[in-house]
Amino acid sequence: MTAYALAHLFPEPPLHDDVFVYMERIQETMDPFGGRFIVHAAHTEVVEGPFEGGYVIIEFPDMDEARAWYASDAYQAILAMRTDNIPGTTVLLQGTPPNYDAAATGRALRAAQAG
């Protein structure tokens, strides 16, 4: 099942040169794990609530590949180039299965809560 790496970042110009090196090298760290950018420095159109920063979303074939990428020597070698210069939070997320039904999930959660 597809998995995602989601980063909520707060870059402040001017960007340090290490950030550019990180950007130039990240794709090569993702390739062995089937990673591809879904969102990267895209324009954000806020339609509800407050918003700061920006998002990066990387798709992986599954959670094992996402975890293996993040822990890989290649990614760990460049990670500090970003984290030392751009504050933010990164999480790995499991995607939903094919034919996911939010209504069924809501009913199941309601039943579980009712006890």
XYZ file of C-alpha atoms in Angstrom:
115
model
C 0.000 0.000 0.000
C 1.345 3.407 -0.970
C 3.088 5.473 1.714
C 4.137 9.098 1.874
C 6.812 11.238 3.451
C 5.250 14.586 4.360
C 7.373 17.538 5.397
C 5.883 20.790 6.712
C 8.748 23.237 6.321
C 9.361 26.864 7.215
C 12.092 28.188 4.891
C 13.336 31.739 5.346
C 15.132 33.500 2.482
C 17.887 33.735 1.681
C 18.372 29.980 1.613
C 21.737 28.607 2.710
C 23.790 26.952 -0.044
C 23.466 23.605 1.778
C 19.725 23.664 0.986
C 20.481 23.857 -2.728
C 22.956 20.972 -2.454
C 20.303 18.966 -0.568
C 17.755 19.661 -3.308
C 20.229 18.682 -6.013
C 20.982 15.352 -4.283
C 17.670 14.194 -2.755
C 16.257 12.506 -5.863
C 19.232 10.144 -6.096
C 18.539 9.059 -2.497
C 14.881 8.321 -3.331
C 15.365 6.432 -6.586
C 16.441 3.076 -5.068
C 13.265 3.105 -2.943
C 10.802 4.063 -5.686
C 10.284 7.554 -4.264
C 8.855 10.395 -6.319
C 7.780 13.925 -5.521
C 4.033 14.521 -5.416
C 4.354 18.087 -4.060
C 7.557 20.136 -3.894
C 7.578 23.869 -3.261
C 4.180 24.202 -4.918
C 1.991 27.291 -4.750
C -0.295 27.054 -1.739
C -3.870 28.261 -1.987
C -5.244 28.495 1.530
C -8.997 27.843 1.550
C -9.575 27.251 5.268
C -7.790 28.207 8.477
C -4.395 29.747 9.166
C -1.371 28.502 7.261
C 2.375 29.053 7.408
C 5.259 27.396 5.645
C 5.090 24.921 2.810
C 4.738 21.211 2.165
C 6.760 18.552 0.439
C 5.093 15.203 -0.252
C 7.060 12.204 -1.525
C 5.294 8.997 -2.573
C 6.760 5.528 -1.992
C 5.447 2.097 -3.025
C 4.894 1.159 0.635
C 5.805 2.036 4.208
C 8.814 -0.294 4.253
C 10.352 1.582 1.304
C 9.592 4.966 2.912
C 11.241 3.901 6.165
C 14.217 2.383 4.343
C 14.726 5.612 2.349
C 14.629 7.822 5.435
C 17.059 5.553 7.311
C 19.357 5.027 4.310
C 22.989 6.093 4.496
C 22.520 8.186 1.351
C 19.646 10.233 2.791
C 21.142 10.524 6.257
C 24.309 11.916 4.628
C 22.396 14.949 3.306
C 19.609 15.347 5.866
C 21.409 17.856 8.103
C 21.838 20.167 5.091
C 18.084 20.750 5.307
C 17.382 20.346 9.029
C 20.202 22.715 10.027
C 18.789 25.412 7.749
C 15.017 24.923 7.454
C 12.917 24.166 10.527
C 9.994 21.830 10.121
C 8.405 18.475 10.812
C 8.607 15.311 8.726
C 6.318 12.303 9.082
C 5.817 9.032 7.244
C 2.179 8.242 6.456
C 0.478 5.040 5.366
C -1.814 5.611 2.392
C -5.351 4.305 2.202
C -6.176 0.993 0.524
C -7.933 0.859 -2.856
C -11.673 1.487 -2.563
C -11.268 3.153 0.839
C -14.656 4.188 2.233
C -14.581 7.131 4.660
C -18.259 6.618 5.502
C -17.597 3.032 6.613
C -14.655 4.226 8.704
C -16.859 6.861 10.329
C -19.521 4.277 11.163
C -16.926 1.914 12.645
C -15.400 4.691 14.764
C -18.847 5.773 15.957
C -19.667 2.178 16.961
C -16.324 1.716 18.735
C -16.781 4.973 20.648
C -20.297 3.995 21.710
C -18.771 0.985 23.210
